[in-house]
GROMACS .gro file of C-alpha atoms in nm:
model
  466
    1MET     CA    1   6.926  22.910  16.651
    2PRO     CA    2   7.242  22.744  16.794
    3LEU     CA    3   7.283  22.377  16.691
    4ILE     CA    4   7.340  22.265  17.047
    5SER     CA    5   7.018  22.403  17.199
    6LEU     CA    6   6.671  22.311  17.298
    7LYS     CA    7   6.542  22.548  17.035
    8PHE     CA    8   6.722  22.356  16.757
    9ALA     CA    9   6.606  22.017  16.896
   10ILE     CA   10   6.244  22.136  16.897
   11PHE     CA   11   6.290  22.276  16.540
   12VAL     CA   12   6.424  21.934  16.418
   13LEU     CA   13   6.144  21.733  16.589
   14ALA     CA   14   5.874  21.962  16.455
   15SER     CA   15   6.027  21.943  16.109
   16LEU     CA   16   6.044  21.567  16.121
   17LEU     CA   17   5.674  21.545  16.225
   18ILE     CA   18   5.554  21.773  15.940
   19TYR     CA   19   5.793  21.609  15.693
   20TYR     CA   20   5.659  21.253  15.740
   21LEU     CA   21   5.295  21.380  15.745
   22LEU     CA   22   5.337  21.529  15.400
   23PRO     CA   23   5.312  21.332  15.073
   24GLY     CA   24   5.652  21.269  14.908
   25LYS     CA   25   5.612  21.528  14.636
   26LEU     CA   26   5.574  21.806  14.900
   27GLN     CA   27   5.870  21.697  15.132
   28ASN     CA   28   6.137  21.877  14.934
   29SER     CA   29   5.936  22.201  14.934
   30PHE     CA   30   5.888  22.174  15.309
   31LEU     CA   31   6.253  22.106  15.367
   32LEU     CA   32   6.335  22.414  15.162
   33LEU     CA   33   6.103  22.635  15.369
   34ALA     CA   34   6.242  22.486  15.695
   35SER     CA   35   6.600  22.552  15.572
   36TYR     CA   36   6.537  22.912  15.489
   37TYR     CA   37   6.351  22.963  15.820
   38PHE     CA   38   6.663  22.826  15.993
   39TYR     CA   39   6.897  23.061  15.798
   40VAL     CA   40   6.667  23.362  15.858
   41SER     CA   41   6.700  23.284  16.236
   42TRP     CA   42   7.062  23.390  16.189
   43SER     CA   43   7.012  23.673  15.946
   44TRP     CA   44   6.743  23.753  15.679
   45GLN     CA   45   7.007  23.947  15.486
   46PHE     CA   46   7.224  23.633  15.457
   47ALA     CA   47   6.923  23.437  15.328
   48LEU     CA   48   6.874  23.696  15.050
   49ILE     CA   49   7.243  23.672  14.954
   50LEU     CA   50   7.221  23.286  14.939
   51LEU     CA   51   6.905  23.314  14.722
   52ALA     CA   52   7.090  23.548  14.487
   53LEU     CA   53   7.380  23.303  14.455
   54THR     CA   54   7.132  23.016  14.398
   55VAL     CA   55   6.943  23.196  14.119
   56PHE     CA   56   7.260  23.294  13.936
   57ASN     CA   57   7.408  22.938  13.933
   58PHE     CA   58   7.075  22.773  13.848
   59PHE     CA   59   7.028  22.968  13.527
   60TYR     CA   60   7.399  22.997  13.443
   61ALA     CA   61   7.437  22.612  13.463
   62GLN     CA   62   7.159  22.579  13.204
   63HIS     CA   63   7.323  22.834  12.986
   64LEU     CA   64   7.654  22.653  13.017
   65GLN     CA   65   7.494  22.320  12.911
   66ARG     CA   66   7.330  22.481  12.597
   67CYS     CA   67   7.653  22.647  12.475
   68GLN     CA   68   7.822  22.483  12.186
   69THR     CA   69   8.119  22.714  12.148
   70HIS     CA   70   8.358  22.896  12.391
   71LYS     CA   71   8.235  22.648  12.660
   72ARG     CA   72   8.569  22.674  12.857
   73ALA     CA   73   8.550  23.055  12.862
   74ILE     CA   74   8.189  23.053  12.972
   75LEU     CA   75   8.280  22.810  13.251
   76TRP     CA   76   8.567  23.026  13.375
   77LEU     CA   77   8.340  23.330  13.363
   78GLY     CA   78   8.092  23.152  13.591
   79VAL     CA   79   8.368  23.040  13.826
   80ALA     CA   80   8.510  23.390  13.837
   81ALA     CA   81   8.168  23.536  13.921
   82ASN     CA   82   8.128  23.292  14.216
   83LEU     CA   83   8.479  23.373  14.338
   84ALA     CA   84   8.424  23.746  14.300
   85PHE     CA   85   8.098  23.710  14.498
   86PHE     CA   86   8.289  23.523  14.774
   87LEU     CA   87   8.593  23.759  14.782
   88PHE     CA   88   8.366  24.066  14.799
   89PHE     CA   89   8.217  23.944  15.124
   90LEU     CA   90   8.545  23.783  15.249
   91LEU     CA   91   8.740  24.107  15.207
   92GLY     CA   92   8.451  24.334  15.278
   93SER     CA   93   8.515  24.368  15.649
   94GLY     CA   94   8.801  24.607  15.571
   95LEU     CA   95   8.599  24.800  15.308
   96GLY     CA   96   8.483  25.068  15.548
   97ASP     CA   97   8.832  25.148  15.668
   98LEU     CA   98   8.966  25.164  15.313
   99ILE     CA   99   8.695  25.401  15.194
  100ARG     CA  100   8.730  25.631  15.493
  101ARG     CA  101   9.111  25.635  15.445
  102PHE     CA  102   9.062  25.792  15.108
  103GLY     CA  103   8.804  26.032  15.244
  104LEU     CA  104   8.536  25.918  15.003
  105THR     CA  105   8.259  25.896  15.264
  106SER     CA  106   8.181  25.961  15.625
  107PHE     CA  107   7.926  25.686  15.651
  108GLU     CA  108   7.997  25.349  15.814
  109VAL     CA  109   8.037  25.064  15.566
  110ALA     CA  110   8.006  24.713  15.703
  111VAL     CA  111   8.016  24.404  15.474
  112LEU     CA  112   7.979  24.079  15.668
  113LEU     CA  113   8.061  23.733  15.523
  114PRO     CA  114   7.736  23.535  15.543
  115LEU     CA  115   7.751  23.220  15.762
  116GLY     CA  116   7.861  22.914  15.558
  117PHE     CA  117   7.902  23.126  15.238
  118GLY     CA  118   8.241  22.973  15.158
  119TYR     CA  119   8.066  22.627  15.152
  120HIS     CA  120   7.796  22.749  14.919
  121VAL     CA  121   8.042  22.901  14.675
  122LEU     CA  122   8.255  22.578  14.659
  123GLU     CA  123   7.935  22.371  14.598
  124SER     CA  124   7.833  22.608  14.325
  125ILE     CA  125   8.177  22.598  14.150
  126SER     CA  126   8.192  22.227  14.160
  127TYR     CA  127   7.844  22.215  14.014
  128LEU     CA  128   7.944  22.429  13.712
  129VAL     CA  129   8.271  22.240  13.660
  130ASP     CA  130   8.102  21.903  13.667
  131ILE     CA  131   7.845  22.015  13.410
  132SER     CA  132   8.126  22.143  13.188
  133LEU     CA  133   8.301  21.807  13.218
  134ARG     CA  134   7.973  21.620  13.160
  135LEU     CA  135   7.988  21.455  13.498
  136GLY     CA  136   7.641  21.581  13.562
  137LYS     CA  137   7.353  21.761  13.409
  138PRO     CA  138   7.210  22.096  13.515
  139SER     CA  139   6.903  22.072  13.746
  140THR     CA  140   6.576  22.180  13.593
  141ASN     CA  141   6.397  22.170  13.935
  142PHE     CA  142   6.451  22.506  14.106
  143ILE     CA  143   6.322  22.385  14.437
  144ASP     CA  144   6.556  22.086  14.442
  145PHE     CA  145   6.860  22.300  14.340
  146THR     CA  146   6.778  22.567  14.602
  147LEU     CA  147   6.745  22.301  14.865
  148PHE     CA  148   7.089  22.161  14.755
  149LEU     CA  149   7.256  22.488  14.856
  150ALA     CA  150   7.033  22.574  15.152
  151TYR     CA  151   6.969  22.235  15.325
  152PHE     CA  152   6.977  22.333  15.684
  153PRO     CA  153   7.188  22.047  15.845
  154LYS     CA  154   7.478  22.147  15.624
  155LEU     CA  155   7.396  22.517  15.579
  156ILE     CA  156   7.628  22.670  15.837
  157SER     CA  157   7.953  22.470  15.829
  158GLY     CA  158   7.916  22.188  15.565
  159PRO     CA  159   8.010  21.924  15.481
  160ILE     CA  160   8.056  22.037  15.124
  161GLU     CA  161   7.828  21.827  14.902
  162ARG     CA  162   7.857  21.750  14.530
  163ALA     CA  163   7.537  21.818  14.335
  164ARG     CA  164   7.579  21.490  14.144
  165LYS     CA  165   7.558  21.300  14.477
  166PHE     CA  166   7.310  21.517  14.656
  167LEU     CA  167   7.048  21.604  14.397
  168PRO     CA  168   6.964  21.238  14.303
  169GLN     CA  169   6.871  21.178  14.671
  170LEU     CA  170   6.602  21.450  14.640
  171SER     CA  171   6.440  21.286  14.334
  172GLN     CA  172   6.431  20.937  14.488
  173LYS     CA  173   6.200  20.790  14.741
  174ARG     CA  174   6.373  20.818  15.081
  175VAL     CA  175   6.348  20.526  15.322
  176VAL     CA  176   6.457  20.539  15.681
  177ASP     CA  177   6.470  20.184  15.800
  178ASN     CA  178   6.596  20.047  16.132
  179GLN     CA  179   6.953  20.046  16.014
  180VAL     CA  180   6.946  20.407  15.898
  181LEU     CA  181   6.762  20.513  16.220
  182ALA     CA  182   7.018  20.340  16.436
  183ARG     CA  183   7.313  20.488  16.251
  184SER     CA  184   7.159  20.840  16.256
  185LEU     CA  185   7.089  20.822  16.629
  186MET     CA  186   7.441  20.694  16.696
  187LEU     CA  187   7.594  20.988  16.500
  188ILE     CA  188   7.379  21.236  16.697
  189VAL     CA  189   7.489  21.093  17.032
  190ILE     CA  190   7.859  21.085  16.932
  191GLY     CA  191   7.828  21.434  16.785
  192LEU     CA  192   7.687  21.565  17.114
  193LEU     CA  193   7.947  21.377  17.310
  194ARG     CA  194   8.234  21.527  17.109
  195SER     CA  195   8.109  21.876  17.070
  196THR     CA  196   7.960  21.928  17.414
  197VAL     CA  197   8.142  21.702  17.653
  198LEU     CA  198   8.494  21.666  17.509
  199ALA     CA  199   8.525  21.997  17.340
  200GLY     CA  200   8.313  22.169  17.610
  201MET     CA  201   8.531  22.029  17.895
  202ILE     CA  202   8.846  22.165  17.722
  203THR     CA  203   8.695  22.515  17.704
  204VAL     CA  204   8.624  22.495  18.075
  205LEU     CA  205   8.958  22.349  18.177
  206VAL     CA  206   9.191  22.531  17.924
  207PRO     CA  207   9.092  22.897  17.887
  208ALA     CA  208   9.147  23.053  17.546
  209SER     CA  209   9.353  23.325  17.719
  210VAL     CA  210   9.644  23.082  17.764
  211ILE     CA  211   9.761  23.122  17.404
  212GLN     CA  212   9.599  23.458  17.338
  213ASP     CA  213   9.822  23.613  17.618
  214PRO     CA  214  10.147  23.424  17.568
  215LEU     CA  215  10.358  23.658  17.775
  216GLU     CA  216  10.161  23.571  18.079
  217HIS     CA  217  10.233  23.202  18.061
  218THR     CA  218  10.530  22.961  18.050
  219GLY     CA  219  10.630  22.755  17.749
  220PHE     CA  220  10.484  22.436  17.903
  221GLN     CA  221  10.152  22.613  17.962
  222LEU     CA  222  10.159  22.739  17.609
  223MET     CA  223  10.218  22.389  17.476
  224MET     CA  224   9.933  22.243  17.683
  225GLY     CA  225   9.720  22.541  17.560
  226LEU     CA  226   9.796  22.460  17.197
  227LEU     CA  227   9.727  22.089  17.252
  228GLY     CA  228   9.394  22.183  17.417
  229PHE     CA  229   9.306  22.408  17.121
  230ALA     CA  230   9.389  22.123  16.876
  231PHE     CA  231   9.169  21.875  17.061
  232TYR     CA  232   8.890  22.129  17.107
  233LEU     CA  233   8.888  22.226  16.741
  234TYR     CA  234   8.887  21.858  16.627
  235ASN     CA  235   8.604  21.744  16.865
  236GLN     CA  236   8.393  22.057  16.800
  237PHE     CA  237   8.414  22.021  16.431
  238ALA     CA  238   8.393  21.642  16.410
  239GLY     CA  239   8.113  21.654  16.665
  240TYR     CA  240   7.925  21.910  16.465
  241THR     CA  241   7.957  21.703  16.145
  242ASP     CA  242   7.839  21.389  16.316
  243LEU     CA  243   7.542  21.575  16.464
  244VAL     CA  244   7.426  21.719  16.138
  245ARG     CA  245   7.479  21.389  15.954
  246GLY     CA  246   7.269  21.217  16.205
  247VAL     CA  247   6.995  21.478  16.182
  248SER     CA  248   7.002  21.457  15.802
  249GLY     CA  249   6.982  21.078  15.823
  250LEU     CA  250   6.652  21.106  16.002
  251PHE     CA  251   6.512  21.284  15.688
  252GLY     CA  252   6.660  21.001  15.478
  253ILE     CA  253   6.935  21.218  15.321
  254GLU     CA  254   7.292  21.109  15.354
  255LEU     CA  255   7.569  21.367  15.398
  256THR     CA  256   7.937  21.318  15.334
  257ARG     CA  257   8.156  21.194  15.618
  258ASN     CA  258   8.404  21.469  15.712
  259PHE     CA  259   8.644  21.306  15.955
  260ALA     CA  260   8.812  20.965  15.971
  261GLN     CA  261   9.025  20.954  16.293
  262PRO     CA  262   9.295  21.202  16.177
  263ILE     CA  263   9.492  21.154  16.495
  264PHE     CA  264   9.601  20.814  16.356
  265SER     CA  265   9.730  20.955  16.023
  266LYS     CA  266  10.069  20.821  15.909
  267ASP     CA  267  10.176  21.146  15.736
  268PHE     CA  268  10.038  21.478  15.620
  269SER     CA  269   9.914  21.348  15.291
  270ASP     CA  270   9.715  21.088  15.491
  271PHE     CA  271   9.608  21.352  15.740
  272TRP     CA  272   9.434  21.565  15.465
  273GLN     CA  273   9.248  21.251  15.359
  274ARG     CA  274   9.111  21.224  15.714
  275TRP     CA  275   9.065  21.586  15.826
  276HIS     CA  276   8.778  21.798  15.678
  277ILE     CA  277   8.736  21.535  15.405
  278SER     CA  278   8.485  21.714  15.201
  279LEU     CA  279   8.699  22.031  15.168
  280SER     CA  280   9.022  21.825  15.115
  281GLN     CA  281   8.851  21.621  14.839
  282TRP     CA  282   8.728  21.942  14.679
  283LEU     CA  283   9.067  22.102  14.676
  284ARG     CA  284   9.215  21.774  14.543
  285ASP     CA  285   8.965  21.743  14.260
  286TYR     CA  286   8.944  22.102  14.142
  287ILE     CA  287   9.295  22.244  14.221
  288TYR     CA  288   9.554  21.979  14.299
  289MET     CA  289   9.466  21.715  14.035
  290PRO     CA  290   9.414  21.959  13.736
  291LEU     CA  291   9.737  22.138  13.815
  292SER     CA  292   9.926  21.807  13.856
  293ARG     CA  293   9.790  21.664  13.530
  294ALA     CA  294   9.893  21.979  13.347
  295LEU     CA  295  10.250  21.954  13.485
  296LEU     CA  296  10.274  21.583  13.410
  297ARG     CA  297  10.175  21.629  13.055
  298ARG     CA  298  10.504  21.826  13.018
  299ASN     CA  299  10.712  21.580  13.216
  300PRO     CA  300  10.540  21.251  13.300
  301THR     CA  301  10.800  21.124  13.542
  302ARG     CA  302  10.775  21.048  13.909
  303SER     CA  303  11.063  21.288  13.989
  304ASN     CA  304  10.896  21.583  13.821
  305LYS     CA  305  11.000  21.850  14.070
  306ALA     CA  306  10.742  22.104  13.959
  307ASN     CA  307  10.468  21.843  14.014
  308LEU     CA  308  10.607  21.768  14.363
  309ILE     CA  309  10.617  22.128  14.465
  310LEU     CA  310  10.350  22.341  14.294
  311PRO     CA  311  10.026  22.146  14.342
  312PRO     CA  312  10.056  22.110  14.721
  313LEU     CA  313  10.158  22.471  14.764
  314ALA     CA  314   9.884  22.602  14.537
  315THR     CA  315   9.623  22.382  14.702
  316MET     CA  316   9.712  22.475  15.063
  317PHE     CA  317   9.748  22.844  14.961
  318ALA     CA  318   9.390  22.826  14.831
  319SER     CA  319   9.284  22.656  15.155
  320GLY     CA  320   9.436  22.947  15.357
  321LEU     CA  321   9.259  23.200  15.129
  322TRP     CA  322   8.927  23.018  15.173
  323HIS     CA  323   8.970  23.005  15.555
  324GLY     CA  324   8.986  23.382  15.568
  325GLY     CA  325   9.272  23.507  15.353
  326SER     CA  326   9.448  23.695  15.641
  327PRO     CA  327   9.835  23.688  15.641
  328ASN     CA  328   9.840  23.437  15.928
  329LEU     CA  329   9.598  23.197  15.753
  330LEU     CA  330   9.793  23.224  15.423
  331ALA     CA  331  10.107  23.141  15.624
  332TRP     CA  332   9.923  22.842  15.774
  333GLY     CA  333   9.834  22.727  15.433
  334ILE     CA  334  10.181  22.769  15.287
  335LEU     CA  335  10.337  22.591  15.590
  336ASN     CA  336  10.107  22.286  15.546
  337GLY     CA  337  10.186  22.284  15.174
  338LEU     CA  338  10.558  22.272  15.256
  339TYR     CA  339  10.500  21.975  15.484
  340VAL     CA  340  10.341  21.790  15.188
  341VAL     CA  341  10.626  21.900  14.952
  342ILE     CA  342  10.885  21.764  15.189
  343GLU     CA  343  10.699  21.437  15.221
  344ASN     CA  344  10.678  21.412  14.839
  345PHE     CA  345  11.054  21.440  14.808
  346ILE     CA  346  11.112  21.191  15.099
  347ASN     CA  347  10.879  20.944  14.937
  348LEU     CA  348  11.095  20.948  14.621
  349PHE     CA  349  11.358  20.755  14.814
  350ARG     CA  350  11.135  20.574  15.078
  351HIS     CA  351  10.840  20.347  15.025
  352SER     CA  352  10.543  20.456  15.231
  353ALA     CA  353  10.401  20.145  15.406
  354PRO     CA  354  10.031  20.129  15.489
  355ASN     CA  355   9.927  20.178  15.856
  356ALA     CA  356   9.864  19.809  15.913
  357LYS     CA  357  10.221  19.709  15.816
  358ARG     CA  358  10.410  19.974  16.004
  359PRO     CA  359  10.597  19.874  16.320
  360LEU     CA  360  10.436  20.001  16.643
  361TRP     CA  361  10.735  20.210  16.738
  362ARG     CA  362  10.741  20.379  16.390
  363ALA     CA  363  10.368  20.446  16.400
  364VAL     CA  364  10.392  20.609  16.755
  365LEU     CA  365  10.703  20.807  16.665
  366GLY     CA  366  10.552  20.922  16.338
  367GLY     CA  367  10.229  21.017  16.513
  368LEU     CA  368  10.421  21.227  16.764
  369VAL     CA  369  10.617  21.409  16.496
  370LEU     CA  370  10.302  21.471  16.298
  371LEU     CA  371  10.129  21.603  16.601
  372GLY     CA  372  10.421  21.836  16.682
  373LEU     CA  373  10.427  21.977  16.324
  374ALA     CA  374  10.050  22.009  16.321
  375LEU     CA  375  10.059  22.205  16.649
  376PHE     CA  376  10.331  22.434  16.511
  377ALA     CA  377  10.114  22.502  16.207
  378ALA     CA  378   9.811  22.565  16.428
  379ILE     CA  379   9.977  22.864  16.580
  380PRO     CA  380   9.922  23.103  16.282
  381PHE     CA  381   9.581  22.937  16.232
  382LYS     CA  382   9.478  23.070  16.571
  383LEU     CA  383   9.688  23.380  16.615
  384THR     CA  384   9.814  23.669  16.409
  385LEU     CA  385  10.173  23.653  16.284
  386GLY     CA  386  10.282  23.900  16.556
  387HIS     CA  387  10.125  23.702  16.829
  388SER     CA  388  10.263  23.376  16.677
  389ARG     CA  389  10.619  23.510  16.703
  390ILE     CA  390  10.567  23.606  17.068
  391LEU     CA  391  10.422  23.265  17.149
  392LEU     CA  392  10.711  23.082  16.979
  393GLY     CA  393  10.956  23.296  17.170
  394GLN     CA  394  10.795  23.214  17.504
  395MET     CA  395  10.790  22.839  17.416
  396LEU     CA  396  11.166  22.851  17.334
  397PHE     CA  397  11.304  23.076  17.605
  398ALA     CA  398  11.048  23.072  17.884
  399TRP     CA  399  11.003  22.706  17.938
  400GLY     CA  400  10.889  22.613  18.284
  401TRP     CA  401  10.789  22.255  18.377
  402GLN     CA  402  10.489  22.191  18.593
  403MET     CA  403  10.249  21.911  18.658
  404PRO     CA  404   9.984  21.908  18.384
  405ASP     CA  405   9.618  21.905  18.480
  406LEU     CA  406   9.516  21.534  18.498
  407LEU     CA  407   9.157  21.610  18.415
  408VAL     CA  408   9.265  21.780  18.090
  409LEU     CA  409   9.478  21.474  18.003
  410ALA     CA  410   9.191  21.250  18.082
  411VAL     CA  411   8.960  21.436  17.840
  412MET     CA  412   9.222  21.414  17.567
  413LEU     CA  413   9.276  21.050  17.636
  414ALA     CA  414   8.895  20.994  17.606
  415SER     CA  415   8.901  21.159  17.266
  416VAL     CA  416   9.188  20.939  17.158
  417VAL     CA  417   9.014  20.618  17.281
  418LEU     CA  418   8.694  20.711  17.099
  419ASP     CA  419   8.895  20.753  16.779
  420TRP     CA  420   9.088  20.427  16.842
  421LEU     CA  421   8.766  20.218  16.884
  422GLN     CA  422   8.654  20.340  16.540
  423PHE     CA  423   9.005  20.323  16.374
  424ARG     CA  424   9.099  19.972  16.473
  425ARG     CA  425   8.796  19.829  16.294
  426ASN     CA  426   8.794  20.096  16.022
  427ASP     CA  427   8.427  20.144  16.102
  428GLU     CA  428   8.273  20.461  16.248
  429PHE     CA  429   7.961  20.256  16.336
  430VAL     CA  430   8.150  20.001  16.532
  431PHE     CA  431   7.949  20.075  16.845
  432LEU     CA  432   7.636  19.936  16.681
  433GLY     CA  433   7.809  19.592  16.703
  434TRP     CA  434   7.812  19.614  17.086
  435PRO     CA  435   7.545  19.420  17.283
  436ARG     CA  436   7.214  19.619  17.301
  437SER     CA  437   7.243  19.657  17.678
  438LEU     CA  438   7.589  19.808  17.645
  439GLN     CA  439   7.472  20.039  17.367
  440ALA     CA  440   7.183  20.159  17.583
  441LEU     CA  441   7.415  20.218  17.882
  442ALA     CA  442   7.668  20.408  17.675
  443ALA     CA  443   7.399  20.624  17.516
  444VAL     CA  444   7.244  20.709  17.853
  445LEU     CA  445   7.581  20.800  18.006
  446ALA     CA  446   7.676  21.008  17.697
  447VAL     CA  447   7.345  21.210  17.717
  448PHE     CA  448   7.387  21.246  18.090
  449ALA     CA  449   7.736  21.382  18.042
  450VAL     CA  450   7.610  21.618  17.767
  451VAL     CA  451   7.346  21.762  18.004
  452ILE     CA  452   7.599  21.816  18.284
  453VAL     CA  453   7.873  21.976  18.071
  454TYR     CA  454   7.620  22.186  17.885
  455GLN     CA  455   7.517  22.343  18.218
  456LEU     CA  456   7.875  22.420  18.300
  457GLN     CA  457   7.912  22.634  17.989
  458ASN     CA  458   7.792  22.989  17.996
  459ALA     CA  459   7.637  22.995  17.649
  460PRO     CA  460   7.486  22.739  17.408
  461ALA     CA  461   7.759  22.590  17.182
  462THR     CA  462   7.742  22.614  16.806
  463PHE     CA  463   8.007  22.579  16.542
  464VAL     CA  464   8.080  22.799  16.244
  465TYR     CA  465   8.379  22.709  16.030
  466PRO     CA  466   8.575  22.892  15.906
   0.00000   0.00000   0.00000
C-alpha cells in the first residue's frame, strides 16, 4: 500500500471514520488492527517479526524494572538481543551466498530486512534504556505498547519516537480542534508537494542513470546529478515525514518533527540537528553523550582531544551501520564524523556565532562550502566505493561545461524558497498566518500540481528509509 496512492488515501479516510465512531476505550485497539493490516499489505512475514520483537521487549522491560541486582548487565543483555535481531536481518541478505560457499546446503536462503525494522529496534532500545535510567516506567498495557511500535503512520520510515512521549498520548483523551486540524492538513499538503511535485519532478528531469553510469557523463553533468539526488532525497524524505505527521495529527497523535530546513545550517553540527532529527537525537542521547560524559570524567577540559574525536566518529560510524552497514555506507558515516571532528577543533579557536548574527556573505559562503562537502559525502551514500572512485575521477578529469537545465534549477529554487519561508520566521506553520484566500489558493495549486506530476511518474511513489 504505497503512501502516495489512492489506496492509502481511502485506507486513511476509512480508518478515520471508524476511529471517531468508536468509543475512546476502543480507539487504540482499532488503530492497532489498522496498523497491522497496513503492515500485512507489505508482508505478513514482516508483521510476525515485528510482533515477536514487540512481545520480547514488552516482557523484558517488566523484568528489567523488577530486577534489584545486576540491572546494568540485564539492560545490556536486552540491548544486545535487539541489536542481534537487527543485525541478523541486516546482514542476512548475504547469508545464502556464505552458506553455499562452504557447501553446507544446496537450498536457497533469503533473509530480508523487514521494512522499517531499524526504526523499531531503535525505539525498543531507547525504551529499555529509559526504564533502566528511570526516565519512564514499563508499559503494562500490551495493546498500547504494541501500537507504539506498529503505529502505521510511522511504521515504514519513522520518525523514531520515544515511548515516554508516545505512550502517554495513548492513555489521554485526544482532541482534534480547529488548530490541530489546520496544522495537520497543512502538513499533508506540504508533504505531498515535496514528495510528489519537487522530488517527483527531479526524478523525471534528472534520471538516476546520470550518477549510476559516471563514465557516460561529463563532470558537470555528474555534479548536477549529485545536486539533483540531494534535493530529491531531502524533499522525498521531508515530504514523507510531513505527510505522516499530518495523517497522525488527524487521529490526535503528535509525531516528532524530523526536518528543520537543513539547507540553512551553519555547520555540520547544526546540520545534524536539522536533518533526520529523530535519528540524530537518538544517536546523540544514546551514543554520543554517554561516550562524551565518560571521556570528560577522565579529563573535564574543553580541549580534551579524545572527546573531540571519538564521540563524533563513533556516532556517525553507528549511523552508517544502521543505514545498511555496507563498506560505502560505513565510509559515508566516517567521513561525516570527520567533518564534525574538524569543526570541533576549529571551534576551539573560533567562536561559532548564531545564524542571526552572521554576516550575509559568511552565511552564503559557509552554506556553499557545507553543500559541497555534503555532496561529496553523498557519493558513497549512493554508490559503491568502486563507483564512487570512478565518479570522482570523471568530475576531476572529464569536466565539460554546458548550460544547465533551467527547469531543474527552478525546481531546486522552489525547494529553497519553501524552506526559506519557514526558516526566516522559525515556524514550519508560517503559512497558516497567510490570509485565508491565499491559503486556499496555495492549497488548490499544490494539489493540482501533485495530480499533474503524479500522472507523469510511471509508478506510485512511496518512501522507505534506509
